[in-house]
Every structure is written in C-alpha cells, then in structure tokens.
Short mmCIF file of C-alpha atoms in Angstrom, two decimals:
data_model
loop_
_atom_site.label_atom_id
_atom_site.label_comp_id
_atom_site.label_asym_id
_atom_site.label_seq_id
_atom_site.Cartn_x
_atom_site.Cartn_y
_atom_site.Cartn_z
CA MET A 553 61.74 11.18 34.16
CA LYS A 554 57.96 11.79 34.47
CA GLN A 555 58.18 14.67 31.99
CA LEU A 556 60.04 12.49 29.48
CA LEU A 557 57.45 9.74 29.90
CA ILE A 558 54.56 12.16 29.26
CA ILE A 559 56.26 13.53 26.15
CA PHE A 560 56.84 9.98 24.88
CA LEU A 561 53.18 9.05 25.40
CA LEU A 562 51.92 12.18 23.67
CA HIS A 563 54.19 11.47 20.72
CA ALA A 564 52.91 7.89 20.52
CA VAL A 565 49.28 9.06 20.50
CA ALA A 566 50.00 11.61 17.77
CA ALA A 567 51.74 8.98 15.64
CA CYS A 568 48.80 6.61 16.05
CA SER A 569 46.29 9.28 15.08
CA ASN A 570 48.23 9.99 11.91
CA THR A 571 47.80 6.36 10.83
CA SER A 572 44.07 6.22 11.68
CA PRO A 573 42.69 9.09 9.59
CA THR A 574 39.10 10.05 10.36
CA GLY A 575 36.80 12.60 8.76
CA ASN A 576 33.25 13.87 8.52
CA VAL A 577 30.80 14.58 5.69
CA ALA A 578 27.69 16.79 5.85
CA PHE A 579 25.33 18.50 3.40
CA LEU A 580 23.26 21.66 3.78
CA LYS A 581 19.63 20.54 3.97
CA ARG A 582 17.12 23.12 2.76
CA VAL A 583 13.46 22.57 3.67
CA ALA A 584 10.57 24.95 3.03
CA ASP A 585 7.81 25.34 5.58
CA ILE A 586 4.17 25.95 4.72
CA HIS A 587 4.84 29.70 4.47
CA GLY A 588 7.69 29.24 1.99
CA ASP A 589 10.43 30.10 4.46
CA ILE A 590 13.58 28.04 3.87
CA LEU A 591 15.04 26.29 6.89
CA SER A 592 18.70 25.34 6.41
CA GLN A 593 20.56 22.83 8.55
CA TRP A 594 23.84 20.95 8.24
CA THR A 595 22.96 17.26 8.07
CA PRO A 596 25.31 14.25 8.21
CA VAL A 597 25.83 12.23 5.04
CA ARG A 598 25.04 8.74 6.33
CA GLN A 599 25.98 5.25 5.13
CA VAL A 600 27.75 6.49 1.99
CA SER A 601 31.04 5.06 0.69
CA VAL A 602 34.14 7.26 1.05
CA HIS A 603 37.19 6.65 -1.14
CA LEU A 604 40.79 7.66 -0.41
CA LEU A 605 42.36 8.70 -3.71
CA ASP A 606 45.95 8.48 -4.90
CA PRO A 607 47.04 12.09 -5.53
CA ALA A 608 48.93 11.19 -8.70
CA THR A 609 46.59 8.77 -10.45
CA GLY A 610 43.22 9.34 -8.79
CA GLN A 611 42.95 5.62 -8.13
CA LYS A 612 41.22 4.40 -4.98
CA LEU A 613 43.66 3.46 -2.23
CA ALA A 614 41.05 2.60 0.39
CA THR A 615 37.28 2.65 0.86
CA THR A 616 35.16 2.97 3.96
CA GLN A 617 31.66 4.16 4.88
CA THR A 618 30.21 7.02 6.88
CA ASN A 619 28.25 6.24 10.03
CA ASN A 620 24.98 7.85 11.12
CA GLU A 621 26.86 10.95 12.31
CA GLY A 622 28.66 11.33 8.97
CA ASN A 623 31.96 10.24 10.49
CA TYR A 624 34.33 7.79 8.82
CA SER A 625 37.75 6.22 9.30
CA PHE A 626 40.15 4.44 6.96
CA GLY A 627 41.63 2.49 9.84
CA GLU A 628 45.37 1.94 10.19
CA ILE A 629 46.67 3.52 7.01
CA ALA A 630 49.27 6.16 6.25
CA LEU A 631 47.92 9.09 4.27
CA PRO A 632 49.86 10.08 1.15
CA THR A 633 50.87 13.69 0.69
CA ASN A 634 48.20 15.83 -1.01
CA PHE A 635 45.54 13.10 -0.74
CA ARG A 636 41.86 13.70 -1.42
CA VAL A 637 38.72 11.78 -0.52
CA GLU A 638 35.66 11.30 -2.72
CA ILE A 639 32.00 10.44 -2.14
CA GLU A 640 29.11 9.75 -4.51
CA ALA A 641 25.33 10.08 -4.07
CA ARG A 642 24.80 6.32 -4.15
CA ILE A 643 23.82 3.66 -1.61
CA LEU A 644 23.76 -0.09 -2.16
CA GLY A 645 21.52 -1.94 0.29
CA PRO A 646 20.53 -3.37 2.54
CA ARG A 647 16.90 -2.72 1.58
CA ILE A 648 17.06 -0.11 -1.19
CA ASN A 649 19.72 0.52 -3.83
CA VAL A 650 19.71 4.07 -5.19
CA TRP A 651 21.94 6.43 -7.15
CA VAL A 652 21.39 10.05 -8.22
CA ASN A 653 22.47 11.63 -11.52
CA ASP A 654 22.17 15.09 -13.03
CA GLY A 655 19.39 14.27 -15.49
CA SER A 656 21.55 14.93 -18.54
CA VAL A 657 21.91 12.61 -21.53
CA ASP A 658 25.18 11.35 -20.06
CA LYS A 659 23.59 10.73 -16.64
CA VAL A 660 26.54 12.12 -14.73
CA PRO A 661 26.47 10.86 -11.13
CA TYR A 662 26.67 13.39 -8.32
CA ARG A 663 30.03 13.08 -6.58
CA THR A 664 32.40 15.43 -4.83
CA ARG A 665 35.96 15.46 -3.49
CA SER A 666 37.52 17.05 -0.46
CA ASP A 667 40.06 19.83 -0.64
CA THR A 668 43.63 18.58 -0.91
CA GLY A 669 44.83 17.09 2.35
CA LYS A 670 41.42 17.46 4.04
CA LEU A 671 39.17 14.76 5.49
CA LYS A 672 36.15 16.99 6.11
CA ILE A 673 33.64 17.58 3.30
CA ARG A 674 30.89 20.20 3.44
CA ILE A 675 28.36 20.06 0.60
CA GLU A 676 26.61 23.38 0.10
CA GLU A 677 26.03 23.72 -3.67
CA PRO A 678 22.24 23.34 -4.03
CA TYR A 679 22.07 20.55 -6.62
CA LEU A 680 24.86 18.50 -5.08
CA ALA A 681 23.33 18.97 -1.63
CA GLY A 682 19.94 18.00 -3.03
CA ALA A 683 21.37 14.77 -4.39
CA PHE A 684 22.60 13.78 -0.94
CA ASN A 685 19.26 14.84 0.54
CA ILE A 686 17.59 12.33 -1.79
CA VAL A 687 19.99 9.64 -0.57
CA ASP A 688 19.24 10.51 3.05
CA LEU A 689 15.48 10.32 2.45
CA ASN A 690 16.07 6.89 0.94
CA LEU A 691 17.71 5.85 4.20
CA GLN A 692 14.73 7.09 6.19
CA LEU A 693 12.47 4.96 4.01
CA ALA A 694 14.78 1.96 4.39
CA THR A 695 14.61 2.32 8.17
CA LEU A 696 10.81 2.15 8.09
CA MET A 697 10.96 -0.91 5.81
CA ASP A 698 13.27 -2.76 8.21
CA GLY A 699 11.51 -5.86 9.45
CA LEU A 700 8.74 -5.54 6.86
CA VAL A 701 10.66 -6.70 3.78
CA ASP A 702 13.51 -9.09 3.12
CA ASN A 703 16.91 -7.40 3.30
CA SER A 704 18.73 -9.82 1.00
CA PRO A 705 19.21 -9.56 -1.86
CA PRO A 706 18.59 -5.83 -2.17
CA PRO A 707 16.15 -4.77 -4.88
CA LYS A 708 17.22 -3.56 -8.29
CA LEU A 709 19.11 -0.26 -8.41
CA LEU A 710 16.75 2.74 -8.45
CA GLU A 711 17.90 5.62 -10.63
CA VAL A 712 17.00 9.13 -9.49
CA SER A 713 17.36 11.80 -12.15
CA TRP A 714 17.41 15.44 -11.13
CA GLY A 715 19.28 18.56 -12.17
CA PRO A 716 18.88 22.21 -13.22
CA ASN A 717 17.58 21.22 -16.66
CA ASN A 718 15.33 18.40 -15.51
CA ALA A 719 11.69 19.22 -16.31
CA PRO A 720 9.59 16.03 -16.57
CA TYR A 721 6.20 16.49 -18.25
CA CYS A 722 4.60 15.05 -15.12
CA GLY A 723 6.34 17.41 -12.68
CA SER A 724 8.03 14.66 -10.71
CA CYS A 725 7.14 11.02 -11.25
CA TYR A 726 8.16 7.38 -10.98
CA PHE A 727 8.55 5.18 -14.07
CA GLU A 728 8.33 1.58 -12.89
CA ASP A 729 9.41 0.06 -16.21
CA GLN A 730 12.70 1.98 -16.07
CA HIS A 731 13.27 1.85 -12.29
CA LEU A 732 13.51 5.63 -12.61
CA LEU A 733 12.43 8.44 -10.33
CA ASP A 734 12.41 11.63 -12.41
CA LEU A 735 12.46 14.80 -10.29
CA ALA A 736 11.89 18.37 -11.43
CA GLY A 737 14.97 20.53 -10.97
CA THR A 738 14.47 23.77 -12.86
CA ALA A 739 14.67 27.11 -11.04
CA GLY A 740 11.88 27.39 -8.49
CA GLU A 741 11.02 23.70 -8.86
CA GLU A 742 13.97 22.07 -7.10
CA ASP A 743 12.15 18.96 -5.92
CA GLY A 744 15.35 17.33 -4.65
CA HIS A 745 14.94 19.58 -1.60
CA ASP A 746 11.20 18.95 -1.23
CA ASP A 747 11.11 15.99 1.14
CA SER A 748 7.37 15.51 0.66
CA VAL A 749 7.72 15.17 -3.12
CA VAL A 750 10.71 12.82 -3.04
CA LEU A 751 9.18 10.51 -0.44
CA HIS A 752 5.82 10.48 -2.27
CA GLU A 753 7.58 9.17 -5.37
CA PHE A 754 9.52 6.67 -3.26
CA GLY A 755 6.07 5.48 -2.16
CA HIS A 756 5.28 4.39 -5.72
CA TYR A 757 8.61 2.55 -5.78
CA VAL A 758 7.60 0.74 -2.59
CA GLU A 759 4.27 -0.31 -4.14
CA PHE A 760 5.94 -1.63 -7.27
CA THR A 761 8.85 -3.37 -5.55
CA TRP A 762 7.17 -5.02 -2.57
CA GLY A 763 3.44 -4.43 -2.81
CA LEU A 764 0.91 -4.24 -5.62
CA TYR A 765 1.22 -1.35 -8.08
CA ASP A 766 -1.79 -0.79 -10.31
CA ASN A 767 -1.52 2.97 -10.75
CA PRO A 768 -3.04 3.79 -14.17
CA THR A 769 -1.35 7.23 -14.15
CA GLY A 770 -3.20 10.38 -15.06
CA ALA A 771 -4.03 13.82 -13.69
CA HIS A 772 -5.06 14.03 -10.04
CA ASN A 773 -5.49 16.89 -7.60
CA LEU A 774 -7.91 15.71 -4.90
CA GLU A 775 -10.84 15.36 -7.32
CA TYR A 776 -12.76 12.09 -7.64
CA VAL A 777 -10.74 9.67 -9.78
CA ILE A 778 -10.87 5.95 -10.46
CA PRO A 779 -10.19 3.87 -7.33
CA THR A 780 -6.80 2.47 -8.38
CA LEU A 781 -5.43 5.97 -9.01
CA ALA A 782 -6.92 7.35 -5.79
CA TRP A 783 -5.44 4.45 -3.82
CA SER A 784 -1.91 4.67 -5.22
CA GLU A 785 -1.62 8.45 -4.96
CA GLY A 786 -3.26 8.53 -1.54
CA PHE A 787 -0.96 5.81 -0.21
CA ALA A 788 2.16 7.57 -1.52
CA THR A 789 1.10 10.85 0.10
CA TRP A 790 0.41 9.05 3.38
CA LEU A 791 3.79 7.32 3.28
CA GLN A 792 5.76 10.55 2.96
CA GLY A 793 3.92 11.97 5.96
CA ALA A 794 4.42 8.76 7.94
CA ILE A 795 8.18 8.82 7.31
CA ARG A 796 8.48 12.52 8.13
CA GLN A 797 5.95 12.15 10.96
CA ASP A 798 4.37 15.39 9.81
CA PRO A 799 0.81 15.79 8.44
CA ILE A 800 1.72 18.80 6.28
CA TYR A 801 2.80 18.07 2.70
CA VAL A 802 4.86 20.92 1.25
CA ASP A 803 5.94 21.37 -2.37
CA ARG A 804 7.75 24.49 -3.51
CA ARG A 805 6.60 25.76 -6.88
CA PRO A 806 7.90 28.46 -9.27
CA ASN A 807 7.46 32.12 -8.32
CA GLU A 808 7.99 31.19 -4.66
CA SER A 809 4.52 29.67 -4.40
CA ILE A 810 3.76 26.74 -2.09
CA TYR A 811 1.46 23.77 -2.70
CA SER A 812 0.46 22.15 0.58
CA LEU A 813 -1.83 19.44 1.91
CA ASP A 814 -2.98 18.68 5.44
CA LEU A 815 -3.25 14.92 5.93
CA GLU A 816 -4.95 15.40 9.29
CA THR A 817 -7.77 17.54 7.88
CA PRO A 818 -8.56 16.91 4.19
CA PRO A 819 -11.18 19.20 2.58
CA ASP A 820 -14.82 18.26 3.17
CA SER A 821 -15.26 18.18 -0.60
CA THR A 822 -13.07 15.07 -0.75
CA LYS A 823 -15.30 12.94 1.47
CA GLY A 824 -17.34 9.99 0.27
CA THR A 825 -17.44 8.46 -3.20
CA LEU A 826 -18.92 9.87 -6.38
CA ASP A 827 -22.24 8.00 -6.13
CA GLY A 828 -22.10 6.42 -2.70
CA GLN A 829 -20.82 3.01 -3.83
CA ILE A 830 -17.57 1.39 -2.66
CA GLU A 831 -16.40 0.86 -6.26
CA SER A 832 -17.11 4.45 -7.32
CA LYS A 833 -14.61 7.17 -7.98
CA LEU A 834 -13.13 8.79 -4.88
CA SER A 835 -10.46 11.27 -3.86
CA GLU A 836 -6.88 10.40 -2.99
CA ALA A 837 -7.43 12.73 0.00
CA LEU A 838 -9.94 10.29 1.47
CA VAL A 839 -7.28 7.58 1.21
CA TYR A 840 -4.40 9.51 2.75
CA GLY A 841 -6.67 11.01 5.41
CA LEU A 842 -7.92 7.58 6.46
CA LEU A 843 -4.43 6.05 6.53
CA TRP A 844 -3.16 9.02 8.51
CA ASP A 845 -5.95 8.68 11.08
CA LEU A 846 -5.15 4.99 11.46
CA SER A 847 -1.47 5.62 12.15
CA ASP A 848 -1.07 9.04 13.77
CA ALA A 849 -1.53 8.00 17.42
CA GLY A 850 0.13 10.42 19.81
CA ASP A 851 -0.25 13.73 21.53
CA GLY A 852 -2.83 15.93 19.87
CA ASP A 853 -4.45 13.02 18.01
CA ASP A 854 -8.19 13.64 17.80
CA ASP A 855 -9.40 10.31 16.42
CA VAL A 856 -10.04 6.89 17.95
CA ALA A 857 -7.30 4.86 16.22
CA ASP A 858 -4.09 3.81 17.92
CA TYR A 859 -2.06 1.89 15.35
CA SER A 860 1.52 2.31 14.16
CA ARG A 861 2.71 3.31 10.71
CA GLU A 862 4.38 -0.12 10.47
CA GLU A 863 1.02 -1.85 11.00
CA VAL A 864 -0.53 0.16 8.18
CA LEU A 865 2.40 -0.41 5.83
CA GLU A 866 2.41 -4.14 6.57
CA VAL A 867 -1.18 -4.43 5.33
CA VAL A 868 -0.40 -2.31 2.26
CA LEU A 869 2.47 -4.62 1.32
CA ALA A 870 0.21 -7.66 1.81
CA LEU A 871 -2.02 -6.50 -1.07
CA LYS A 872 0.22 -8.39 -3.48
CA ASP A 873 -1.04 -11.68 -2.03
CA GLY A 874 -4.57 -10.61 -1.14
CA PRO A 875 -7.89 -10.99 -2.97
CA ASP A 876 -9.05 -8.41 -5.53
CA LEU A 877 -12.45 -7.32 -4.21
CA GLY A 878 -13.10 -3.79 -5.43
CA VAL A 879 -12.43 -2.70 -8.98
CA GLY A 880 -9.72 -4.58 -10.83
CA GLY A 881 -6.37 -3.77 -9.24
CA ALA A 882 -5.20 -2.51 -5.87
CA ASP A 883 -7.66 -0.10 -4.29
CA LEU A 884 -9.00 1.05 -0.93
CA VAL A 885 -11.54 -1.79 -0.75
CA ASP A 886 -8.71 -4.34 -0.98
CA PHE A 887 -6.83 -2.57 1.81
CA LEU A 888 -9.92 -2.42 4.04
CA ASN A 889 -10.49 -6.13 3.51
CA LEU A 890 -6.96 -7.09 4.61
CA TRP A 891 -7.05 -4.57 7.45
CA GLN A 892 -10.09 -6.34 8.89
CA CYS A 893 -8.28 -9.67 8.50
CA ALA A 894 -5.27 -8.33 10.41
CA HIS A 895 -7.38 -6.53 13.05
CA PRO A 896 -10.54 -8.64 13.52
CA SER A 897 -11.54 -7.80 17.09
CA THR A 898 -14.80 -6.00 17.79
CA SER A 899 -12.87 -3.02 19.08
CA ASP A 900 -10.74 -2.91 15.92
CA LEU A 901 -13.78 -3.11 13.65
CA ASN A 902 -15.64 -0.44 15.59
CA THR A 903 -12.62 1.84 15.29
CA LEU A 904 -12.43 1.28 11.54
CA HIS A 905 -16.15 1.90 11.07
CA GLU A 906 -15.95 5.13 13.04
CA LEU A 907 -13.09 6.38 10.87
CA LEU A 908 -14.95 5.44 7.69
CA MET A 909 -18.10 7.18 8.89
CA ALA A 910 -16.08 10.35 9.50
CA VAL A 911 -15.09 10.46 5.82
CA ASP A 912 -18.53 9.35 4.52
CA PHE A 913 -17.19 6.13 3.02
CA PRO A 914 -20.04 3.58 2.59
CA TYR A 915 -18.50 1.00 4.92
CA GLU A 916 -21.86 -0.67 5.57
CA THR A 917 -21.77 -2.09 2.03
CA LEU A 918 -18.31 -3.63 2.41
CA PRO A 919 -18.34 -7.39 1.85
CA GLU A 920 -17.45 -9.78 4.65
CA PRO A 921 -13.65 -10.00 4.98
CA LEU A 922 -12.07 -12.53 2.66
CA CYS A 923 -8.79 -13.41 4.35
CA PRO A 924 -5.88 -15.22 2.69
CA SER A 925 -5.26 -18.70 4.06
CA THR A 926 -2.24 -18.99 6.34
#
C-alpha cells in the first residue's frame, strides 16, 4: 500500500510540473579589461518578456517575464507539441523604456527563439548577446534611478541602434531629438559589449530625460573645452563608473587597441581651468574626477569625501530647476552651487573645498550659494 501511495504521489507531481512549464534565459557577456583580455560569463536575461508560440501559426499563446535569475514560468498551462518560446531585446518600464535594433534601414529588432520543445535559451551569437547586454545595462541604470525619479508613466521609448554595419560618424552617440542611442558595431568596434561606452551614452539620456541637457556636441578628449561640454561629458563618464562601481573606463577599439580612463586619477594636465576663472574652459576629466571623489567612499578611498552616488545624482537631476550661474546652460558651477545648497554644513563645505583645491579649481571665486526656494 505504501509503495502504491508513493507511486501515486510521484505521478501527481510529474503531472503538475508538466502543466507549470518553467525555463531560463541567459546571454554570454563579453567584457574587456584594461589589457584587452576578454572576460566571458553567462549572465541571466532579466525582466524581459517571454512568449509561448503556437507551433503551427507562430501566434502568442501566453506571455510572462523573466526574473532576476533569468527564470520564467507560464503558470498552469499545457504545452503544445513542438512549441517554441521567443524573447526580444526590449524592456518597457518602470523607469526606462528601451528596445534594440540591428541598425539597418528596416530597424530589425533583436529577438530569438528556443529550439523546438525547449524552455532554455542560451544567447551566444555576439550581436544578439550584445543586444541583451545593452538591455541589462539599462536595468542597472534603472535600479540606480529608483527613488530619484518618478516611475509612472515611464519615459518615451529609447531606441538603441547597433549592428555589424553600424558606424556612426561620432563613434557612439546619443541623439536627443530622435530618442536614439547610436552605437558603433563594426568589427573591432563592438560597443554593445563595452559597458563603459553604453552607460556613458545612457548618461546623456538621463540628462535629457530628467535633468538639464545643454551639451553643445563637438570633439572632446580631455582637453579644455567649453564648460557645458565638459560638464555633460564628464557627468556621463562619472555615471558609467558609478553604475559599474569601477573607476576604470574601458573602450575596445579596432586592431585590438584599448582606450581607457582612470576616474580616480585623472592626468595632471586636466587640472584647473584655462585661465583660472570659474567660467573658463576646462576638461571633462576634472568633472568626472571630482564627481568620482565625491561618491567613491569605501575601502581604498584616498580622499576626504563620504557621499553616495545617489546623493551626487540627485543634485545633478536638480539642475533642471536650479539657477544658471556659470556660463549659459548646465555646467560645473551650477552643480557646485546646488551641492552647497544640499550639503551646507561647515564640514561639507570644507570637504568640497579640499576636493576642489586638489584639482586646482578656483573655488575661492565661487559666488555665495543661490538655493532654490522650497
């Protein structure tokens, strides 16, 4: 009798599992280190819709979503014979809507299907995997934005264009008027796998969507440039490091070369302003170095600041409602003004002055803080 009961229970469990199909989705993440070595790791595809397809018509029979481990379930449903499941590199909300296409004229979205009768999907092809890497980086950004911006309604859909024939004149760049992030994808320039590059461009999207975006565009490579350009590019470089929690910016280039930046230790040549005035040209490196020093508290930190990345980002987003004190448009002077408003204690001000002295910024000529009324 006991044996029959055990057999009956096992049969019941098996029948139940057949009507609660579960699966898993992962992509092969490829990240280059500062030496150009590629580190590959299977990474869960998170918070992406999964569709159960009718084997005869291809129509969607059910839809669910992966969790943070890449697992999903269609609940109590019987699977048809020879079914397949499909996912697309697209996320809608709660904070950022994004989809990724191949950069062609037809803007073909990146999607893939499982093998027949399989619930597990492994995404290894470099461009398809890169598309889901872009989506995952978007989720990391959305996590940082949680609590800092309104979740409802989600902002307008951001299009990310990248593929083997994608070669923007600007390398990789964000076009605010088109809600488009255009990423280089030609051989040796596969920016969809360069986390630093993708998140830097997402930084411009953050400025435009929630903050104040006055980037005039133009060439920049740590040299002294007009303050609005230095601010926007410096902020975006800081943001990618803050999300990754890594001071080293890495961008793979053709011929296996590596372009890198160290946010913790910018070159001495990037200190100060062009003629010692707060409205003069300055380097984006001064901006990202200062923001990094404000927010990199932790083991091994060699500066006096002890603030969080959220505290820095909150002030950056507040620029949209703050006074315009430096040159026309968002710049470092505007940020420093609001930072002093948000952190007005003597200890806070001394910390800020010490950091500004370290980068030769003429803080002593800053005007008295002009704080928005509350």
